[in-house]
mmCIF file with all atom_site columns, C-alpha atoms in Angstrom:
data_model
loop_
_atom_site.group_PDB
_atom_site.id
_atom_site.type_symbol
_atom_site.label_atom_id
_atom_site.label_alt_id
_atom_site.label_comp_id
_atom_site.label_asym_id
_atom_site.label_entity_id
_atom_site.label_seq_id
_atom_site.pdbx_PDB_ins_code
_atom_site.Cartn_x
_atom_site.Cartn_y
_atom_site.Cartn_z
_atom_site.occupancy
_atom_site.B_iso_or_equiv
_atom_site.pdbx_formal_charge
_atom_site.auth_seq_id
_atom_site.auth_comp_id
_atom_site.auth_asym_id
_atom_site.auth_atom_id
_atom_site.pdbx_PDB_model_num
ATOM 1   C CA . UNK R 1 1   ? 70.506  89.085  81.040 1.00 0.00 ? 211 UNK R CA 1
ATOM 2   C CA . UNK R 1 2   ? 73.817  88.320  82.804 1.00 0.00 ? 212 UNK R CA 1
ATOM 3   C CA . UNK R 1 3   ? 76.022  89.445  79.893 1.00 0.00 ? 213 UNK R CA 1
ATOM 4   C CA . UNK R 1 4   ? 79.483  87.885  80.014 1.00 0.00 ? 214 UNK R CA 1
ATOM 5   C CA . UNK R 1 5   ? 80.350  85.697  82.987 1.00 0.00 ? 215 UNK R CA 1
ATOM 6   C CA . UNK R 1 6   ? 83.640  84.019  83.898 1.00 0.00 ? 216 UNK R CA 1
ATOM 7   C CA . UNK R 1 7   ? 84.473  81.056  86.119 1.00 0.00 ? 217 UNK R CA 1
ATOM 8   C CA . UNK R 1 8   ? 86.403  80.974  88.419 1.00 0.00 ? 218 UNK R CA 1
ATOM 9   C CA . UNK R 1 9   ? 87.050  84.470  89.779 1.00 0.00 ? 219 UNK R CA 1
ATOM 10  C CA . UNK R 1 10  ? 90.347  83.546  91.420 1.00 0.00 ? 220 UNK R CA 1
ATOM 11  C CA . UNK R 1 11  ? 92.749  80.629  91.115 1.00 0.00 ? 221 UNK R CA 1
ATOM 12  C CA . UNK R 1 12  ? 96.203  79.734  92.369 1.00 0.00 ? 222 UNK R CA 1
ATOM 13  C CA . UNK R 1 13  ? 98.189  77.093  90.494 1.00 0.00 ? 223 UNK R CA 1
ATOM 14  C CA . UNK R 1 14  ? 101.582 75.491  90.917 1.00 0.00 ? 224 UNK R CA 1
ATOM 15  C CA . UNK R 1 15  ? 103.987 75.486  87.983 1.00 0.00 ? 225 UNK R CA 1
ATOM 16  C CA . UNK R 1 16  ? 103.134 72.639  85.623 1.00 0.00 ? 226 UNK R CA 1
ATOM 17  C CA . UNK R 1 17  ? 99.503  72.283  86.670 1.00 0.00 ? 227 UNK R CA 1
ATOM 18  C CA . UNK R 1 18  ? 96.695  72.603  84.164 1.00 0.00 ? 228 UNK R CA 1
ATOM 19  C CA . UNK R 1 19  ? 93.366  74.373  84.313 1.00 0.00 ? 229 UNK R CA 1
ATOM 20  C CA . UNK R 1 20  ? 90.475  75.611  82.211 1.00 0.00 ? 230 UNK R CA 1
ATOM 21  C CA . UNK R 1 21  ? 88.811  79.003  82.417 1.00 0.00 ? 231 UNK R CA 1
ATOM 22  C CA . UNK R 1 22  ? 85.173  79.146  81.364 1.00 0.00 ? 232 UNK R CA 1
ATOM 23  C CA . UNK R 1 23  ? 83.489  82.075  79.681 1.00 0.00 ? 233 UNK R CA 1
ATOM 24  C CA . UNK R 1 24  ? 79.770  82.226  78.988 1.00 0.00 ? 234 UNK R CA 1
ATOM 25  C CA . UNK R 1 25  ? 77.652  84.877  77.247 1.00 0.00 ? 235 UNK R CA 1
ATOM 26  C CA . UNK R 1 26  ? 73.875  85.086  76.942 1.00 0.00 ? 236 UNK R CA 1
ATOM 27  C CA . UNK R 1 27  ? 73.724  87.823  74.289 1.00 0.00 ? 237 UNK R CA 1
ATOM 28  C CA . UNK R 1 28  ? 73.790  85.461  71.312 1.00 0.00 ? 238 UNK R CA 1
ATOM 29  C CA . UNK R 1 29  ? 77.051  87.029  70.153 1.00 0.00 ? 239 UNK R CA 1
ATOM 30  C CA . UNK R 1 30  ? 78.954  85.456  67.291 1.00 0.00 ? 240 UNK R CA 1
ATOM 31  C CA . UNK R 1 31  ? 82.468  86.467  68.337 1.00 0.00 ? 241 UNK R CA 1
ATOM 32  C CA . UNK R 1 32  ? 84.269  85.708  71.582 1.00 0.00 ? 242 UNK R CA 1
ATOM 33  C CA . UNK R 1 33  ? 87.735  86.634  72.844 1.00 0.00 ? 243 UNK R CA 1
ATOM 34  C CA . UNK R 1 34  ? 90.245  85.900  75.577 1.00 0.00 ? 244 UNK R CA 1
ATOM 35  C CA . UNK R 1 35  ? 92.602  88.648  76.764 1.00 0.00 ? 245 UNK R CA 1
ATOM 36  C CA . UNK R 1 36  ? 95.211  88.885  79.467 1.00 0.00 ? 246 UNK R CA 1
ATOM 37  C CA . UNK R 1 37  ? 96.016  92.037  81.417 1.00 0.00 ? 247 UNK R CA 1
ATOM 38  C CA . UNK R 1 38  ? 99.272  92.427  83.272 1.00 0.00 ? 248 UNK R CA 1
ATOM 39  C CA . UNK R 1 39  ? 99.764  95.090  85.999 1.00 0.00 ? 249 UNK R CA 1
ATOM 40  C CA . UNK R 1 40  ? 99.660  98.639  84.668 1.00 0.00 ? 250 UNK R CA 1
ATOM 41  C CA . UNK R 1 41  ? 99.138  97.511  81.107 1.00 0.00 ? 251 UNK R CA 1
ATOM 42  C CA . UNK R 1 42  ? 96.414  97.284  78.539 1.00 0.00 ? 252 UNK R CA 1
ATOM 43  C CA . UNK R 1 43  ? 94.757  94.106  77.364 1.00 0.00 ? 253 UNK R CA 1
ATOM 44  C CA . UNK R 1 44  ? 96.461  91.729  74.961 1.00 0.00 ? 254 UNK R CA 1
ATOM 45  C CA . UNK R 1 45  ? 94.510  89.293  72.820 1.00 0.00 ? 255 UNK R CA 1
ATOM 46  C CA . UNK R 1 46  ? 95.314  85.609  73.384 1.00 0.00 ? 256 UNK R CA 1
ATOM 47  C CA . UNK R 1 47  ? 92.822  83.790  71.128 1.00 0.00 ? 257 UNK R CA 1
ATOM 48  C CA . UNK R 1 48  ? 89.491  84.560  69.602 1.00 0.00 ? 258 UNK R CA 1
ATOM 49  C CA . UNK R 1 49  ? 86.581  82.858  67.846 1.00 0.00 ? 259 UNK R CA 1
ATOM 50  C CA . UNK R 1 50  ? 84.346  84.140  65.065 1.00 0.00 ? 260 UNK R CA 1
ATOM 51  C CA . UNK R 1 51  ? 81.785  81.404  65.483 1.00 0.00 ? 261 UNK R CA 1
ATOM 52  C CA . UNK R 1 52  ? 80.926  78.049  66.992 1.00 0.00 ? 262 UNK R CA 1
ATOM 53  C CA . UNK R 1 53  ? 83.621  75.503  66.181 1.00 0.00 ? 263 UNK R CA 1
ATOM 54  C CA . UNK R 1 54  ? 86.191  78.092  65.061 1.00 0.00 ? 264 UNK R CA 1
ATOM 55  C CA . UNK R 1 55  ? 89.213  79.545  66.853 1.00 0.00 ? 265 UNK R CA 1
ATOM 56  C CA . UNK R 1 56  ? 92.160  81.729  65.856 1.00 0.00 ? 266 UNK R CA 1
ATOM 57  C CA . UNK R 1 57  ? 95.372  83.016  67.424 1.00 0.00 ? 267 UNK R CA 1
ATOM 58  C CA . UNK R 1 58  ? 95.695  86.512  68.753 1.00 0.00 ? 268 UNK R CA 1
ATOM 59  C CA . UNK R 1 59  ? 98.752  88.502  69.785 1.00 0.00 ? 269 UNK R CA 1
ATOM 60  C CA . UNK R 1 60  ? 100.009 86.228  72.610 1.00 0.00 ? 270 UNK R CA 1
ATOM 61  C CA . UNK R 1 61  ? 98.713  82.668  71.996 1.00 0.00 ? 271 UNK R CA 1
ATOM 62  C CA . UNK R 1 62  ? 101.692 80.597  73.203 1.00 0.00 ? 272 UNK R CA 1
ATOM 63  C CA . UNK R 1 63  ? 100.972 78.357  76.188 1.00 0.00 ? 273 UNK R CA 1
ATOM 64  C CA . UNK R 1 64  ? 97.200  78.572  75.768 1.00 0.00 ? 274 UNK R CA 1
ATOM 65  C CA . UNK R 1 65  ? 94.546  76.584  73.933 1.00 0.00 ? 275 UNK R CA 1
ATOM 66  C CA . UNK R 1 66  ? 90.887  77.387  73.361 1.00 0.00 ? 276 UNK R CA 1
ATOM 67  C CA . UNK R 1 67  ? 87.692  75.674  72.305 1.00 0.00 ? 277 UNK R CA 1
ATOM 68  C CA . UNK R 1 68  ? 84.274  76.948  71.189 1.00 0.00 ? 278 UNK R CA 1
ATOM 69  C CA . UNK R 1 69  ? 82.052  73.866  71.129 1.00 0.00 ? 279 UNK R CA 1
ATOM 70  C CA . UNK R 1 70  ? 78.928  75.883  71.875 1.00 0.00 ? 280 UNK R CA 1
ATOM 71  C CA . UNK R 1 71  ? 78.119  79.389  70.677 1.00 0.00 ? 281 UNK R CA 1
ATOM 72  C CA . UNK R 1 72  ? 77.620  80.711  74.190 1.00 0.00 ? 282 UNK R CA 1
ATOM 73  C CA . UNK R 1 73  ? 80.815  79.263  75.699 1.00 0.00 ? 283 UNK R CA 1
ATOM 74  C CA . UNK R 1 74  ? 84.508  79.900  75.107 1.00 0.00 ? 284 UNK R CA 1
ATOM 75  C CA . UNK R 1 75  ? 87.069  77.897  77.092 1.00 0.00 ? 285 UNK R CA 1
ATOM 76  C CA . UNK R 1 76  ? 90.671  78.899  77.736 1.00 0.00 ? 286 UNK R CA 1
ATOM 77  C CA . UNK R 1 77  ? 93.073  76.121  78.731 1.00 0.00 ? 287 UNK R CA 1
ATOM 78  C CA . UNK R 1 78  ? 96.532  76.160  80.244 1.00 0.00 ? 288 UNK R CA 1
ATOM 79  C CA . UNK R 1 79  ? 98.124  72.742  79.812 1.00 0.00 ? 289 UNK R CA 1
ATOM 80  C CA . UNK R 1 80  ? 101.261 73.396  81.874 1.00 0.00 ? 290 UNK R CA 1
ATOM 81  C CA . UNK R 1 81  ? 101.065 76.644  83.809 1.00 0.00 ? 291 UNK R CA 1
ATOM 82  C CA . UNK R 1 82  ? 104.131 78.873  84.133 1.00 0.00 ? 292 UNK R CA 1
ATOM 83  C CA . UNK R 1 83  ? 104.751 81.859  86.455 1.00 0.00 ? 293 UNK R CA 1
ATOM 84  C CA . UNK R 1 84  ? 104.748 84.109  83.363 1.00 0.00 ? 294 UNK R CA 1
ATOM 85  C CA . UNK R 1 85  ? 101.051 83.289  82.982 1.00 0.00 ? 295 UNK R CA 1
ATOM 86  C CA . UNK R 1 86  ? 100.214 85.010  86.246 1.00 0.00 ? 296 UNK R CA 1
ATOM 87  C CA . UNK R 1 87  ? 97.753  87.657  85.093 1.00 0.00 ? 297 UNK R CA 1
ATOM 88  C CA . UNK R 1 88  ? 94.144  88.733  85.033 1.00 0.00 ? 298 UNK R CA 1
ATOM 89  C CA . UNK R 1 89  ? 92.216  87.082  82.234 1.00 0.00 ? 299 UNK R CA 1
ATOM 90  C CA . UNK R 1 90  ? 89.245  88.746  80.585 1.00 0.00 ? 300 UNK R CA 1
ATOM 91  C CA . UNK R 1 91  ? 86.734  87.239  78.243 1.00 0.00 ? 301 UNK R CA 1
ATOM 92  C CA . UNK R 1 92  ? 84.711  89.367  75.829 1.00 0.00 ? 302 UNK R CA 1
ATOM 93  C CA . UNK R 1 93  ? 82.039  88.845  73.209 1.00 0.00 ? 303 UNK R CA 1
ATOM 94  C CA . UNK R 1 94  ? 80.715  90.866  70.318 1.00 0.00 ? 304 UNK R CA 1
ATOM 95  C CA . UNK R 1 95  ? 78.617  90.931  67.175 1.00 0.00 ? 305 UNK R CA 1
ATOM 96  C CA . UNK R 1 96  ? 74.906  90.824  67.524 1.00 0.00 ? 306 UNK R CA 1
ATOM 97  C CA . UNK R 1 97  ? 73.792  89.987  63.980 1.00 0.00 ? 307 UNK R CA 1
ATOM 98  C CA . UNK R 1 98  ? 70.240  91.099  64.716 1.00 0.00 ? 308 UNK R CA 1
ATOM 99  C CA . UNK R 1 99  ? 71.163  94.637  65.721 1.00 0.00 ? 309 UNK R CA 1
ATOM 100 C CA . UNK R 1 100 ? 74.425  94.853  63.810 1.00 0.00 ? 310 UNK R CA 1
ATOM 101 C CA . UNK R 1 101 ? 76.276  96.010  66.907 1.00 0.00 ? 311 UNK R CA 1
ATOM 102 C CA . UNK R 1 102 ? 79.914  94.901  67.040 1.00 0.00 ? 312 UNK R CA 1
ATOM 103 C CA . UNK R 1 103 ? 80.809  96.412  70.412 1.00 0.00 ? 313 UNK R CA 1
ATOM 104 C CA . UNK R 1 104 ? 82.891  94.132  72.620 1.00 0.00 ? 314 UNK R CA 1
ATOM 105 C CA . UNK R 1 105 ? 81.486  93.494  76.091 1.00 0.00 ? 315 UNK R CA 1
ATOM 106 C CA . UNK R 1 106 ? 83.759  92.178  78.821 1.00 0.00 ? 316 UNK R CA 1
ATOM 107 C CA . UNK R 1 107 ? 83.399  89.783  81.719 1.00 0.00 ? 317 UNK R CA 1
ATOM 108 C CA . UNK R 1 108 ? 84.551  90.560  85.280 1.00 0.00 ? 318 UNK R CA 1
ATOM 109 C CA . UNK R 1 109 ? 87.883  88.769  84.935 1.00 0.00 ? 319 UNK R CA 1
ATOM 110 C CA . UNK R 1 110 ? 89.721  85.801  86.460 1.00 0.00 ? 320 UNK R CA 1
ATOM 111 C CA . UNK R 1 111 ? 92.774  86.505  88.583 1.00 0.00 ? 321 UNK R CA 1
ATOM 112 C CA . UNK R 1 112 ? 95.290  83.689  88.109 1.00 0.00 ? 322 UNK R CA 1
ATOM 113 C CA . UNK R 1 113 ? 98.474  83.261  90.118 1.00 0.00 ? 323 UNK R CA 1
ATOM 114 C CA . UNK R 1 114 ? 101.047 80.634  89.157 1.00 0.00 ? 324 UNK R CA 1
ATOM 115 C CA . UNK R 1 115 ? 103.566 79.819  91.869 1.00 0.00 ? 325 UNK R CA 1
ATOM 116 C CA . UNK C 2 1   ? 104.311 97.003  64.653 1.00 0.00 ? 33  UNK C CA 1
ATOM 117 C CA . UNK C 2 2   ? 101.654 99.677  64.614 1.00 0.00 ? 34  UNK C CA 1
ATOM 118 C CA . UNK C 2 3   ? 99.875  100.249 67.877 1.00 0.00 ? 35  UNK C CA 1
ATOM 119 C CA . UNK C 2 4   ? 97.615  102.486 69.902 1.00 0.00 ? 36  UNK C CA 1
ATOM 120 C CA . UNK C 2 5   ? 99.166  104.527 72.686 1.00 0.00 ? 37  UNK C CA 1
ATOM 121 C CA . UNK C 2 6   ? 98.417  107.234 75.230 1.00 0.00 ? 38  UNK C CA 1
ATOM 122 C CA . UNK C 2 7   ? 100.211 110.509 76.035 1.00 0.00 ? 39  UNK C CA 1
ATOM 123 C CA . UNK C 2 8   ? 99.528  110.750 79.786 1.00 0.00 ? 40  UNK C CA 1
ATOM 124 C CA . UNK C 2 9   ? 99.553  107.852 82.244 1.00 0.00 ? 41  UNK C CA 1
ATOM 125 C CA . UNK C 2 10  ? 97.799  109.789 85.066 1.00 0.00 ? 42  UNK C CA 1
ATOM 126 C CA . UNK C 2 11  ? 95.360  112.684 84.985 1.00 0.00 ? 43  UNK C CA 1
ATOM 127 C CA . UNK C 2 12  ? 94.192  114.410 88.157 1.00 0.00 ? 44  UNK C CA 1
ATOM 128 C CA . UNK C 2 13  ? 91.215  116.775 87.974 1.00 0.00 ? 45  UNK C CA 1
ATOM 129 C CA . UNK C 2 14  ? 88.976  118.638 90.382 1.00 0.00 ? 46  UNK C CA 1
ATOM 130 C CA . UNK C 2 15  ? 85.403  117.458 90.746 1.00 0.00 ? 47  UNK C CA 1
ATOM 131 C CA . UNK C 2 16  ? 83.187  119.438 88.417 1.00 0.00 ? 48  UNK C CA 1
ATOM 132 C CA . UNK C 2 17  ? 85.940  120.243 85.944 1.00 0.00 ? 49  UNK C CA 1
ATOM 133 C CA . UNK C 2 18  ? 86.087  118.811 82.435 1.00 0.00 ? 50  UNK C CA 1
ATOM 134 C CA . UNK C 2 19  ? 88.566  116.016 81.693 1.00 0.00 ? 51  UNK C CA 1
ATOM 135 C CA . UNK C 2 20  ? 90.338  115.302 78.440 1.00 0.00 ? 52  UNK C CA 1
ATOM 136 C CA . UNK C 2 21  ? 92.106  111.984 77.866 1.00 0.00 ? 53  UNK C CA 1
ATOM 137 C CA . UNK C 2 22  ? 94.203  111.634 74.731 1.00 0.00 ? 54  UNK C CA 1
ATOM 138 C CA . UNK C 2 23  ? 95.241  108.720 72.567 1.00 0.00 ? 55  UNK C CA 1
ATOM 139 C CA . UNK C 2 24  ? 97.483  108.435 69.513 1.00 0.00 ? 56  UNK C CA 1
ATOM 140 C CA . UNK C 2 25  ? 97.165  105.691 66.958 1.00 0.00 ? 57  UNK C CA 1
ATOM 141 C CA . UNK C 2 26  ? 99.438  104.792 64.078 1.00 0.00 ? 58  UNK C CA 1
ATOM 142 C CA . UNK C 2 27  ? 97.429  102.386 61.925 1.00 0.00 ? 59  UNK C CA 1
ATOM 143 C CA . UNK C 2 28  ? 95.901  104.586 59.249 1.00 0.00 ? 60  UNK C CA 1
ATOM 144 C CA . UNK C 2 29  ? 93.724  101.675 58.105 1.00 0.00 ? 61  UNK C CA 1
ATOM 145 C CA . UNK C 2 30  ? 91.825  101.500 61.419 1.00 0.00 ? 62  UNK C CA 1
ATOM 146 C CA . UNK C 2 31  ? 88.178  102.394 60.945 1.00 0.00 ? 63  UNK C CA 1
ATOM 147 C CA . UNK C 2 32  ? 86.663  101.916 64.378 1.00 0.00 ? 64  UNK C CA 1
ATOM 148 C CA . UNK C 2 33  ? 87.745  103.261 67.771 1.00 0.00 ? 65  UNK C CA 1
ATOM 149 C CA . UNK C 2 34  ? 86.410  102.631 71.247 1.00 0.00 ? 66  UNK C CA 1
ATOM 150 C CA . UNK C 2 35  ? 86.912  104.072 74.717 1.00 0.00 ? 67  UNK C CA 1
ATOM 151 C CA . UNK C 2 36  ? 86.617  101.771 77.719 1.00 0.00 ? 68  UNK C CA 1
ATOM 152 C CA . UNK C 2 37  ? 86.517  102.575 81.428 1.00 0.00 ? 69  UNK C CA 1
ATOM 153 C CA . UNK C 2 38  ? 87.986  100.096 83.886 1.00 0.00 ? 70  UNK C CA 1
ATOM 154 C CA . UNK C 2 39  ? 87.399  100.386 87.608 1.00 0.00 ? 71  UNK C CA 1
ATOM 155 C CA . UNK C 2 40  ? 89.607  98.556  90.067 1.00 0.00 ? 72  UNK C CA 1
ATOM 156 C CA . UNK C 2 41  ? 88.918  94.824  90.090 1.00 0.00 ? 73  UNK C CA 1
ATOM 157 C CA . UNK C 2 42  ? 86.430  94.963  87.228 1.00 0.00 ? 74  UNK C CA 1
ATOM 158 C CA . UNK C 2 43  ? 86.382  94.301  83.521 1.00 0.00 ? 75  UNK C CA 1
ATOM 159 C CA . UNK C 2 44  ? 86.509  97.105  80.932 1.00 0.00 ? 76  UNK C CA 1
ATOM 160 C CA . UNK C 2 45  ? 83.200  98.874  80.444 1.00 0.00 ? 77  UNK C CA 1
ATOM 161 C CA . UNK C 2 46  ? 82.222  100.325 77.074 1.00 0.00 ? 78  UNK C CA 1
ATOM 162 C CA . UNK C 2 47  ? 81.864  104.114 77.124 1.00 0.00 ? 79  UNK C CA 1
ATOM 163 C CA . UNK C 2 48  ? 81.620  105.356 73.570 1.00 0.00 ? 80  UNK C CA 1
ATOM 164 C CA . UNK C 2 49  ? 82.808  104.507 70.094 1.00 0.00 ? 81  UNK C CA 1
ATOM 165 C CA . UNK C 2 50  ? 83.387  106.291 66.814 1.00 0.00 ? 82  UNK C CA 1
ATOM 166 C CA . UNK C 2 51  ? 83.902  105.220 63.229 1.00 0.00 ? 83  UNK C CA 1
ATOM 167 C CA . UNK C 2 52  ? 86.444  106.760 60.919 1.00 0.00 ? 84  UNK C CA 1
ATOM 168 C CA . UNK C 2 53  ? 83.787  108.492 58.807 1.00 0.00 ? 85  UNK C CA 1
ATOM 169 C CA . UNK C 2 54  ? 82.977  110.737 61.782 1.00 0.00 ? 86  UNK C CA 1
ATOM 170 C CA . UNK C 2 55  ? 84.950  113.481 63.569 1.00 0.00 ? 87  UNK C CA 1
ATOM 171 C CA . UNK C 2 56  ? 82.890  113.732 66.717 1.00 0.00 ? 88  UNK C CA 1
ATOM 172 C CA . UNK C 2 57  ? 80.382  111.726 68.653 1.00 0.00 ? 89  UNK C CA 1
ATOM 173 C CA . UNK C 2 58  ? 78.581  112.645 71.854 1.00 0.00 ? 90  UNK C CA 1
ATOM 174 C CA . UNK C 2 59  ? 77.126  110.558 74.624 1.00 0.00 ? 91  UNK C CA 1
ATOM 175 C CA . UNK C 2 60  ? 75.908  111.351 78.090 1.00 0.00 ? 92  UNK C CA 1
ATOM 176 C CA . UNK C 2 61  ? 78.590  113.693 79.528 1.00 0.00 ? 93  UNK C CA 1
ATOM 177 C CA . UNK C 2 62  ? 81.184  112.184 77.179 1.00 0.00 ? 94  UNK C CA 1
ATOM 178 C CA . UNK C 2 63  ? 82.414  113.226 73.771 1.00 0.00 ? 95  UNK C CA 1
ATOM 179 C CA . UNK C 2 64  ? 84.911  111.447 71.537 1.00 0.00 ? 96  UNK C CA 1
ATOM 180 C CA . UNK C 2 65  ? 86.857  113.406 68.945 1.00 0.00 ? 97  UNK C CA 1
ATOM 181 C CA . UNK C 2 66  ? 88.733  111.807 66.075 1.00 0.00 ? 98  UNK C CA 1
ATOM 182 C CA . UNK C 2 67  ? 91.398  113.664 64.096 1.00 0.00 ? 99  UNK C CA 1
ATOM 183 C CA . UNK C 2 68  ? 92.440  111.400 61.268 1.00 0.00 ? 100 UNK C CA 1
ATOM 184 C CA . UNK C 2 69  ? 94.960  113.890 59.907 1.00 0.00 ? 101 UNK C CA 1
ATOM 185 C CA . UNK C 2 70  ? 97.192  113.564 62.964 1.00 0.00 ? 102 UNK C CA 1
ATOM 186 C CA . UNK C 2 71  ? 95.859  110.142 64.034 1.00 0.00 ? 103 UNK C CA 1
ATOM 187 C CA . UNK C 2 72  ? 94.605  111.369 67.356 1.00 0.00 ? 104 UNK C CA 1
ATOM 188 C CA . UNK C 2 73  ? 91.651  110.337 69.489 1.00 0.00 ? 105 UNK C CA 1
ATOM 189 C CA . UNK C 2 74  ? 90.381  112.070 72.610 1.00 0.00 ? 106 UNK C CA 1
ATOM 190 C CA . UNK C 2 75  ? 87.754  111.449 75.259 1.00 0.00 ? 107 UNK C CA 1
ATOM 191 C CA . UNK C 2 76  ? 86.175  114.454 76.924 1.00 0.00 ? 108 UNK C CA 1
ATOM 192 C CA . UNK C 2 77  ? 84.233  114.026 80.153 1.00 0.00 ? 109 UNK C CA 1
ATOM 193 C CA . UNK C 2 78  ? 82.094  116.965 81.200 1.00 0.00 ? 110 UNK C CA 1
ATOM 194 C CA . UNK C 2 79  ? 81.592  117.888 84.869 1.00 0.00 ? 111 UNK C CA 1
ATOM 195 C CA . UNK C 2 80  ? 83.844  115.104 86.098 1.00 0.00 ? 112 UNK C CA 1
ATOM 196 C CA . UNK C 2 81  ? 82.523  113.238 89.122 1.00 0.00 ? 113 UNK C CA 1
ATOM 197 C CA . UNK C 2 82  ? 84.242  111.009 91.724 1.00 0.00 ? 114 UNK C CA 1
ATOM 198 C CA . UNK C 2 83  ? 82.584  108.013 90.080 1.00 0.00 ? 115 UNK C CA 1
ATOM 199 C CA . UNK C 2 84  ? 84.559  108.765 86.922 1.00 0.00 ? 116 UNK C CA 1
ATOM 200 C CA . UNK C 2 85  ? 87.789  107.809 88.691 1.00 0.00 ? 117 UNK C CA 1
ATOM 201 C CA . UNK C 2 86  ? 89.130  104.796 86.797 1.00 0.00 ? 118 UNK C CA 1
ATOM 202 C CA . UNK C 2 87  ? 91.607  103.760 84.120 1.00 0.00 ? 119 UNK C CA 1
ATOM 203 C CA . UNK C 2 88  ? 90.543  104.676 80.611 1.00 0.00 ? 120 UNK C CA 1
ATOM 204 C CA . UNK C 2 89  ? 91.668  102.720 77.564 1.00 0.00 ? 121 UNK C CA 1
ATOM 205 C CA . UNK C 2 90  ? 91.371  103.545 73.913 1.00 0.00 ? 122 UNK C CA 1
ATOM 206 C CA . UNK C 2 91  ? 91.210  100.689 71.447 1.00 0.00 ? 123 UNK C CA 1
ATOM 207 C CA . UNK C 2 92  ? 91.203  100.402 67.687 1.00 0.00 ? 124 UNK C CA 1
ATOM 208 C CA . UNK C 2 93  ? 89.716  97.781  65.424 1.00 0.00 ? 125 UNK C CA 1
ATOM 209 C CA . UNK C 2 94  ? 92.554  96.088  63.620 1.00 0.00 ? 126 UNK C CA 1
ATOM 210 C CA . UNK C 2 95  ? 90.661  93.905  61.221 1.00 0.00 ? 127 UNK C CA 1
ATOM 211 C CA . UNK C 2 96  ? 89.100  90.470  60.896 1.00 0.00 ? 128 UNK C CA 1
ATOM 212 C CA . UNK C 2 97  ? 87.072  89.121  63.785 1.00 0.00 ? 129 UNK C CA 1
ATOM 213 C CA . UNK C 2 98  ? 86.545  92.619  65.140 1.00 0.00 ? 130 UNK C CA 1
ATOM 214 C CA . UNK C 2 99  ? 89.908  92.345  66.935 1.00 0.00 ? 131 UNK C CA 1
ATOM 215 C CA . UNK C 2 100 ? 90.960  95.278  69.056 1.00 0.00 ? 132 UNK C CA 1
ATOM 216 C CA . UNK C 2 101 ? 94.379  96.662  69.935 1.00 0.00 ? 133 UNK C CA 1
ATOM 217 C CA . UNK C 2 102 ? 94.407  98.451  73.286 1.00 0.00 ? 134 UNK C CA 1
ATOM 218 C CA . UNK C 2 103 ? 96.495  101.362 74.434 1.00 0.00 ? 135 UNK C CA 1
ATOM 219 C CA . UNK C 2 104 ? 98.296  101.295 77.774 1.00 0.00 ? 136 UNK C CA 1
ATOM 220 C CA . UNK C 2 105 ? 95.634  103.203 79.714 1.00 0.00 ? 137 UNK C CA 1
ATOM 221 C CA . UNK C 2 106 ? 95.322  106.546 81.525 1.00 0.00 ? 138 UNK C CA 1
ATOM 222 C CA . UNK C 2 107 ? 94.374  106.721 85.173 1.00 0.00 ? 139 UNK C CA 1
ATOM 223 C CA . UNK C 2 108 ? 91.865  109.480 85.923 1.00 0.00 ? 140 UNK C CA 1
ATOM 224 C CA . UNK C 2 109 ? 91.783  110.686 89.520 1.00 0.00 ? 141 UNK C CA 1
ATOM 225 C CA . UNK C 2 110 ? 89.000  113.028 90.583 1.00 0.00 ? 142 UNK C CA 1
ATOM 226 C CA . UNK C 2 111 ? 89.639  115.196 93.628 1.00 0.00 ? 143 UNK C CA 1
ATOM 227 C CA . UNK C 2 112 ? 86.578  116.182 95.682 1.00 0.00 ? 144 UNK C CA 1
#
């Protein structure tokens, strides 16, 4: 049981380039989330999904898009990267309907630098 | 807007002592609170949670206390060990989709 995994671990982009971050979970969780964490700060919610085929905006959604085509995967896209998007990105999942647990479990993070 | 915050950014304790990390919240409608531990270069790790119908919950070496009257949350770590050194975040459930709002974090440093 790998939990929550993220790909890639590190990435450097030039301003204006695009990329997609992949999150996968093998816990059969209903909900998935994308956060960003800037130095010395807590996590801020970008987008989230309460089920396959659904997405919703979080606290800081501008400049990002997401898709949840499969229950186990949640993709975060940057269409035109900006230096302000330099951050560490964390994916999380929650809600095991079998056990009723709604604890959020986090992946190891993706460190993104935009030059 | 309403948010979760922390009183102390850094806490330094001696190995073996007890640690107390505090958190204030302002959303009186929040009904679920969580403490996470984050080690350098890693994602947040769940430690313990508590619902608003409880005042206290204990885990292995950790205890969370919730004071709804003053909107205060604390994490107590007994017999602090070097492996407890990390940044600790409190978070509150803010509603639909089990969304969480995180505080700014407290760095715990354990001196051997």
